mmCIF file of C-alpha atoms in Angstrom:
data_model
loop_
_atom_site.group_PDB
_atom_site.id
_atom_site.type_symbol
_atom_site.label_atom_id
_atom_site.label_comp_id
_atom_site.label_asym_id
_atom_site.label_seq_id
_atom_site.Cartn_x
_atom_site.Cartn_y
_atom_site.Cartn_z
ATOM 1 C CA MET A 10 -0.893 7.256 29.104
ATOM 2 C CA ASN A 11 -2.528 4.578 31.175
ATOM 3 C CA GLY A 12 -5.578 5.818 33.085
ATOM 4 C CA GLY A 13 -4.748 8.013 36.058
ATOM 5 C CA ASP A 14 -1.343 6.424 36.728
ATOM 6 C CA ASN A 15 0.340 8.957 34.432
ATOM 7 C CA LYS A 16 2.303 6.185 32.768
ATOM 8 C CA PHE A 17 3.490 6.305 29.168
ATOM 9 C CA CYS A 18 3.936 3.461 26.737
ATOM 10 C CA LEU A 19 7.653 2.744 26.554
ATOM 11 C CA THR A 20 7.604 -0.338 24.354
ATOM 12 C CA ALA A 21 9.817 -0.474 21.278
ATOM 13 C CA HIS A 22 6.807 -0.125 18.963
ATOM 14 C CA CYS A 23 5.495 2.942 20.807
ATOM 15 C CA ALA A 24 8.930 4.543 20.736
ATOM 16 C CA MET A 25 9.242 3.856 16.996
ATOM 17 C CA MET A 26 5.819 5.350 16.239
ATOM 18 C CA ALA A 27 6.489 8.389 18.414
ATOM 19 C CA GLY A 28 9.782 8.990 16.610
ATOM 20 C CA ALA A 29 8.078 8.646 13.221
ATOM 21 C CA MET A 30 5.391 11.167 14.173
ATOM 22 C CA ALA A 31 7.929 13.633 15.595
ATOM 23 C CA GLY A 32 10.016 13.286 12.446
ATOM 24 C CA ARG A 33 7.098 14.547 10.348
ATOM 25 C CA MET A 34 6.438 17.608 12.485
ATOM 26 C CA ASN A 35 7.954 21.086 12.211
ATOM 27 C CA MET A 36 8.053 22.124 15.848
ATOM 28 C CA GLU A 37 9.604 25.480 14.991
ATOM 29 C CA VAL A 38 6.165 26.639 13.794
ATOM 30 C CA ASP A 39 3.451 27.763 16.173
ATOM 31 C CA PRO A 40 0.461 25.416 15.671
ATOM 32 C CA CYS A 41 -1.886 28.341 16.304
ATOM 33 C CA ASP A 42 -0.415 30.112 13.254
ATOM 34 C CA ASP A 43 -0.138 27.175 10.829
ATOM 35 C CA PHE A 44 -1.266 23.825 12.174
ATOM 36 C CA PHE A 45 -0.621 21.956 8.913
ATOM 37 C CA GLU A 46 2.971 23.172 8.750
ATOM 38 C CA PHE A 47 3.396 22.309 12.452
ATOM 39 C CA SER A 48 2.077 18.758 12.038
ATOM 40 C CA CYS A 49 3.405 17.880 8.553
ATOM 41 C CA GLY A 50 6.084 20.444 7.688
ATOM 42 C CA ARG A 51 9.164 18.208 7.845
ATOM 43 C CA TRP A 52 7.379 15.368 6.062
ATOM 44 C CA LYS A 53 6.350 17.724 3.252
ATOM 45 C CA LYS A 54 9.908 18.984 2.756
ATOM 46 C CA ARG A 55 11.652 15.639 2.718
ATOM 47 C CA THR A 56 9.050 13.674 0.724
ATOM 48 C CA VAL A 57 9.364 13.444 -3.056
ATOM 49 C CA VAL A 58 6.445 12.244 -5.177
ATOM 50 C CA PRO A 59 7.627 9.297 -7.346
ATOM 51 C CA GLU A 60 7.441 9.780 -11.104
ATOM 52 C CA ASP A 61 4.906 6.979 -11.462
ATOM 53 C CA ARG A 62 2.443 8.616 -9.040
ATOM 54 C CA SER A 63 0.299 11.723 -9.128
ATOM 55 C CA PHE A 64 0.342 12.233 -5.356
ATOM 56 C CA LEU A 65 1.780 10.876 -2.133
ATOM 57 C CA ALA A 66 0.341 10.914 1.365
ATOM 58 C CA THR A 67 1.023 9.313 4.723
ATOM 59 C CA PHE A 68 -1.574 6.673 3.855
ATOM 60 C CA SER A 69 0.506 5.877 0.767
ATOM 61 C CA GLU A 70 3.444 5.126 3.035
ATOM 62 C CA LEU A 71 1.253 2.884 5.161
ATOM 63 C CA ARG A 72 0.072 1.121 2.009
ATOM 64 C CA ASN A 73 3.659 0.565 0.876
ATOM 65 C CA ASP A 74 4.676 -0.777 4.283
ATOM 66 C CA LEU A 75 1.665 -3.094 4.339
ATOM 67 C CA ASP A 76 2.427 -4.348 0.819
ATOM 68 C CA ALA A 77 6.004 -5.104 1.866
ATOM 69 C CA MET A 78 4.840 -7.061 4.910
ATOM 70 C CA LEU A 79 2.250 -8.984 2.872
ATOM 71 C CA LYS A 80 4.860 -9.805 0.246
ATOM 72 C CA ASP A 81 7.136 -11.199 2.929
ATOM 73 C CA LEU A 82 4.291 -13.329 4.303
ATOM 74 C CA ILE A 83 3.121 -14.822 1.011
ATOM 75 C CA GLU A 84 6.679 -15.595 -0.090
ATOM 76 C CA GLN A 85 7.068 -17.966 2.857
ATOM 77 C CA GLN A 86 6.713 -21.698 2.352
ATOM 78 C CA ILE A 87 3.243 -23.220 2.590
ATOM 79 C CA ASN A 88 2.709 -24.810 5.999
ATOM 80 C CA ASP A 89 0.234 -27.518 6.901
ATOM 81 C CA ASP A 90 -1.290 -25.304 9.590
ATOM 82 C CA ASP A 91 -1.929 -22.420 7.164
ATOM 83 C CA LEU A 92 -5.572 -21.578 6.579
ATOM 84 C CA ASP A 93 -6.899 -22.583 3.156
ATOM 85 C CA PRO A 94 -7.207 -18.932 1.953
ATOM 86 C CA VAL A 95 -3.575 -18.344 2.951
ATOM 87 C CA LYS A 96 -2.476 -21.474 1.089
ATOM 88 C CA ASN A 97 -4.367 -20.330 -2.016
ATOM 89 C CA VAL A 98 -2.762 -16.883 -1.915
ATOM 90 C CA LYS A 99 0.719 -18.391 -1.608
ATOM 91 C CA LYS A 100 0.042 -20.815 -4.461
ATOM 92 C CA ASN A 101 -1.243 -18.038 -6.714
ATOM 93 C CA TYR A 102 1.758 -15.853 -5.915
ATOM 94 C CA GLN A 103 4.177 -18.682 -6.659
ATOM 95 C CA ALA A 104 2.410 -19.389 -9.947
ATOM 96 C CA CYS A 105 2.558 -15.731 -10.992
ATOM 97 C CA THR A 106 6.258 -15.370 -10.205
ATOM 98 C CA ASP A 107 7.512 -18.665 -11.654
ATOM 99 C CA LEU A 108 8.848 -17.220 -14.921
ATOM 100 C CA ASN A 109 10.292 -20.538 -16.074
ATOM 101 C CA ILE A 110 6.896 -22.246 -16.003
ATOM 102 C CA ILE A 111 5.249 -19.201 -17.590
ATOM 103 C CA GLU A 112 7.715 -19.243 -20.488
ATOM 104 C CA GLU A 113 7.404 -23.006 -20.830
ATOM 105 C CA ARG A 114 3.605 -22.929 -21.042
ATOM 106 C CA GLY A 115 3.583 -19.970 -23.429
ATOM 107 C CA SER A 116 0.159 -19.164 -24.851
ATOM 108 C CA LYS A 117 -1.432 -22.481 -23.871
ATOM 109 C CA PRO A 118 -3.307 -21.119 -20.793
ATOM 110 C CA LEU A 119 -4.792 -18.343 -22.938
ATOM 111 C CA ILE A 120 -5.828 -20.791 -25.664
ATOM 112 C CA ASP A 121 -7.331 -23.141 -23.069
ATOM 113 C CA LEU A 122 -9.330 -20.223 -21.681
ATOM 114 C CA MET A 123 -10.690 -19.388 -25.126
ATOM 115 C CA VAL A 124 -11.626 -23.009 -25.735
ATOM 116 C CA ASN A 125 -13.440 -23.169 -22.396
ATOM 117 C CA LEU A 126 -15.384 -20.042 -23.342
ATOM 118 C CA GLY A 127 -16.464 -21.571 -26.615
ATOM 119 C CA GLY A 128 -13.769 -20.102 -28.856
ATOM 120 C CA TRP A 129 -12.847 -16.625 -30.052
ATOM 121 C CA PRO A 130 -14.409 -15.891 -33.457
ATOM 122 C CA VAL A 131 -11.511 -13.767 -34.747
ATOM 123 C CA LEU A 132 -9.170 -16.770 -34.557
ATOM 124 C CA GLY A 133 -11.223 -18.641 -37.132
ATOM 125 C CA ASN A 134 -10.377 -22.339 -37.239
ATOM 126 C CA ASN A 135 -7.121 -21.918 -35.358
ATOM 127 C CA SER A 136 -6.537 -23.133 -31.801
ATOM 128 C CA GLY A 137 -8.707 -21.128 -29.459
ATOM 129 C CA GLY A 138 -11.137 -20.342 -32.246
ATOM 130 C CA ASN A 139 -13.734 -22.654 -33.823
ATOM 131 C CA TRP A 140 -16.606 -20.616 -32.441
ATOM 132 C CA ASN A 141 -19.997 -22.141 -33.217
ATOM 133 C CA GLU A 142 -22.727 -19.536 -33.494
ATOM 134 C CA SER A 143 -25.542 -22.111 -33.488
ATOM 135 C CA ALA A 144 -24.294 -23.567 -30.189
ATOM 136 C CA PHE A 145 -23.828 -20.192 -28.511
ATOM 137 C CA ASP A 146 -26.207 -19.329 -25.677
ATOM 138 C CA LEU A 147 -25.825 -15.891 -24.105
ATOM 139 C CA GLU A 148 -27.381 -16.895 -20.786
ATOM 140 C CA ASP A 149 -25.058 -19.869 -20.398
ATOM 141 C CA GLN A 150 -22.059 -17.752 -21.397
ATOM 142 C CA LEU A 151 -22.854 -15.057 -18.843
ATOM 143 C CA ALA A 152 -23.301 -17.702 -16.145
ATOM 144 C CA LEU A 153 -19.960 -19.302 -17.061
ATOM 145 C CA VAL A 154 -18.047 -16.014 -17.055
ATOM 146 C CA ARG A 155 -19.623 -14.896 -13.773
ATOM 147 C CA GLY A 156 -19.580 -18.217 -11.943
ATOM 148 C CA GLU A 157 -16.219 -19.618 -12.991
ATOM 149 C CA TYR A 158 -14.179 -16.472 -13.607
ATOM 150 C CA GLY A 159 -15.915 -13.915 -11.381
ATOM 151 C CA ASN A 160 -16.427 -11.344 -14.163
ATOM 152 C CA SER A 161 -19.556 -9.257 -14.662
ATOM 153 C CA LEU A 162 -20.415 -8.214 -18.212
ATOM 154 C CA ILE A 163 -23.917 -6.967 -18.952
ATOM 155 C CA TYR A 164 -24.877 -6.786 -15.292
ATOM 156 C CA HIS A 165 -23.198 -7.058 -11.899
ATOM 157 C CA ALA A 166 -24.788 -9.370 -9.322
ATOM 158 C CA TYR A 167 -23.746 -9.439 -5.691
ATOM 159 C CA VAL A 168 -25.087 -10.061 -2.192
ATOM 160 C CA GLY A 169 -25.507 -6.988 -0.027
ATOM 161 C CA THR A 170 -27.288 -5.695 3.047
ATOM 162 C CA ASP A 171 -31.028 -5.252 2.627
ATOM 163 C CA ASP A 172 -31.746 -1.505 2.557
ATOM 164 C CA LYS A 173 -35.124 -2.099 4.205
ATOM 165 C CA GLU A 174 -33.903 -4.604 6.786
ATOM 166 C CA SER A 175 -30.287 -4.096 7.836
ATOM 167 C CA THR A 176 -30.067 -7.471 9.575
ATOM 168 C CA GLY A 177 -30.752 -9.346 6.333
ATOM 169 C CA TYR A 178 -29.035 -9.800 2.986
ATOM 170 C CA ILE A 179 -30.464 -9.789 -0.520
ATOM 171 C CA LEU A 180 -29.295 -10.351 -4.068
ATOM 172 C CA LYS A 181 -28.586 -7.050 -5.807
ATOM 173 C CA LEU A 182 -28.172 -6.196 -9.485
ATOM 174 C CA ASP A 183 -26.155 -3.238 -10.725
ATOM 175 C CA GLN A 184 -24.301 -2.001 -13.776
ATOM 176 C CA PRO A 185 -21.014 -3.813 -14.428
ATOM 177 C CA ARG A 186 -17.594 -2.298 -14.019
ATOM 178 C CA LEU A 187 -16.358 -0.533 -17.120
ATOM 179 C CA GLY A 188 -12.984 -2.216 -17.321
ATOM 180 C CA LEU A 189 -11.171 1.022 -18.065
ATOM 181 C CA PRO A 190 -10.960 3.509 -15.181
ATOM 182 C CA SER A 191 -13.772 5.805 -16.322
ATOM 183 C CA ARG A 192 -16.487 6.219 -18.948
ATOM 184 C CA ASN A 193 -14.512 9.116 -20.443
ATOM 185 C CA TYR A 194 -12.169 6.590 -22.054
ATOM 186 C CA TYR A 195 -15.125 5.288 -24.052
ATOM 187 C CA LEU A 196 -16.636 8.614 -25.077
ATOM 188 C CA LYS A 197 -14.004 11.338 -25.476
ATOM 189 C CA ASP A 198 -10.977 11.951 -27.658
ATOM 190 C CA GLY A 199 -7.746 13.436 -26.393
ATOM 191 C CA ARG A 200 -5.435 11.395 -24.241
ATOM 192 C CA ASP A 201 -7.454 8.263 -25.067
ATOM 193 C CA ASN A 202 -5.498 8.220 -28.352
ATOM 194 C CA LYS A 203 -2.609 7.002 -26.208
ATOM 195 C CA VAL A 204 -4.935 4.453 -24.635
ATOM 196 C CA ARG A 205 -5.950 3.135 -28.042
ATOM 197 C CA TYR A 206 -2.309 2.951 -29.075
ATOM 198 C CA ARG A 207 -1.419 0.989 -25.961
ATOM 199 C CA LEU A 208 -4.337 -1.368 -26.508
ATOM 200 C CA ARG A 209 -3.159 -2.010 -30.072
ATOM 201 C CA VAL A 210 0.296 -2.826 -28.686
ATOM 202 C CA ILE A 211 -1.296 -5.286 -26.244
ATOM 203 C CA TYR A 212 -3.437 -6.899 -28.948
ATOM 204 C CA ARG A 213 -0.469 -7.254 -31.266
ATOM 205 C CA SER A 214 1.546 -8.828 -28.466
ATOM 206 C CA VAL A 215 -1.272 -11.304 -27.870
ATOM 207 C CA CYS A 216 -1.590 -12.236 -31.516
ATOM 208 C CA ALA A 217 2.184 -12.555 -31.828
ATOM 209 C CA SER A 218 2.265 -14.965 -28.901
ATOM 210 C CA LEU A 219 -0.557 -16.963 -30.475
ATOM 211 C CA LYS A 220 1.237 -16.863 -33.822
ATOM 212 C CA LYS A 221 -2.038 -16.427 -35.673
ATOM 213 C CA GLY A 222 -1.852 -14.113 -38.650
ATOM 214 C CA ILE A 223 -5.596 -13.521 -38.846
ATOM 215 C CA LEU A 224 -5.726 -11.625 -35.546
ATOM 216 C CA CYS A 225 -2.642 -9.606 -36.432
ATOM 217 C CA ARG A 226 -4.255 -8.479 -39.682
ATOM 218 C CA ILE A 227 -7.466 -7.521 -37.907
ATOM 219 C CA VAL A 228 -5.652 -5.400 -35.316
ATOM 220 C CA HIS A 229 -3.365 -3.843 -37.928
ATOM 221 C CA ASN A 230 -6.322 -2.777 -40.076
ATOM 222 C CA VAL A 231 -8.152 -1.067 -37.214
ATOM 223 C CA GLY A 232 -7.449 2.567 -38.009
ATOM 224 C CA SER A 233 -9.468 3.985 -35.130
ATOM 225 C CA LEU A 234 -9.822 1.552 -32.280
ATOM 226 C CA HIS A 235 -12.708 2.624 -30.068
ATOM 227 C CA VAL A 236 -12.758 0.900 -26.719
#
């Protein structure tokens, strides 16, 4: 409605949203008896939770619709009048979906990353290895990983609002992200056996792509891989 004119929005978008809301409601139920069934009854009956999800909600549908719209936007050609962040997103998306280039480059990007980080000790003298303990400096390594790759290892540094002065910002230090979803994966047995199995599959895939027998032997000999 629009103020006191008693006018309703009759645009196509308003009509579409009104139809979507009405389609989720079970108007045969008295809202005073069961408001949830009145407002969501038809949606609950016709909605099936996908096998790859533990739950589904209306916000999930919004998230899916938003993802579809974003995908359509970033798949469009890069225009000169695009903002730099938009150009970067489109370039990254194109790079991640260009399977021909990915297959052509093979393991080279991974090896280049290892070289830039100073080498991975388990690869020995192979490409991506050649780690030099005497030249290793933890402070420099942490700065490189945080500054160039945006990863936090021993600590997490970020800029946030000053708790004592909300109009200012300060540098804050916190514990890093765990990598895996929760600390339980690091401490408890049970379903994490499946996690360890999957990690071994990933590691073996990596070493197979690198074609380095030393890493394959290391992973194969790990009887109980604790992550």
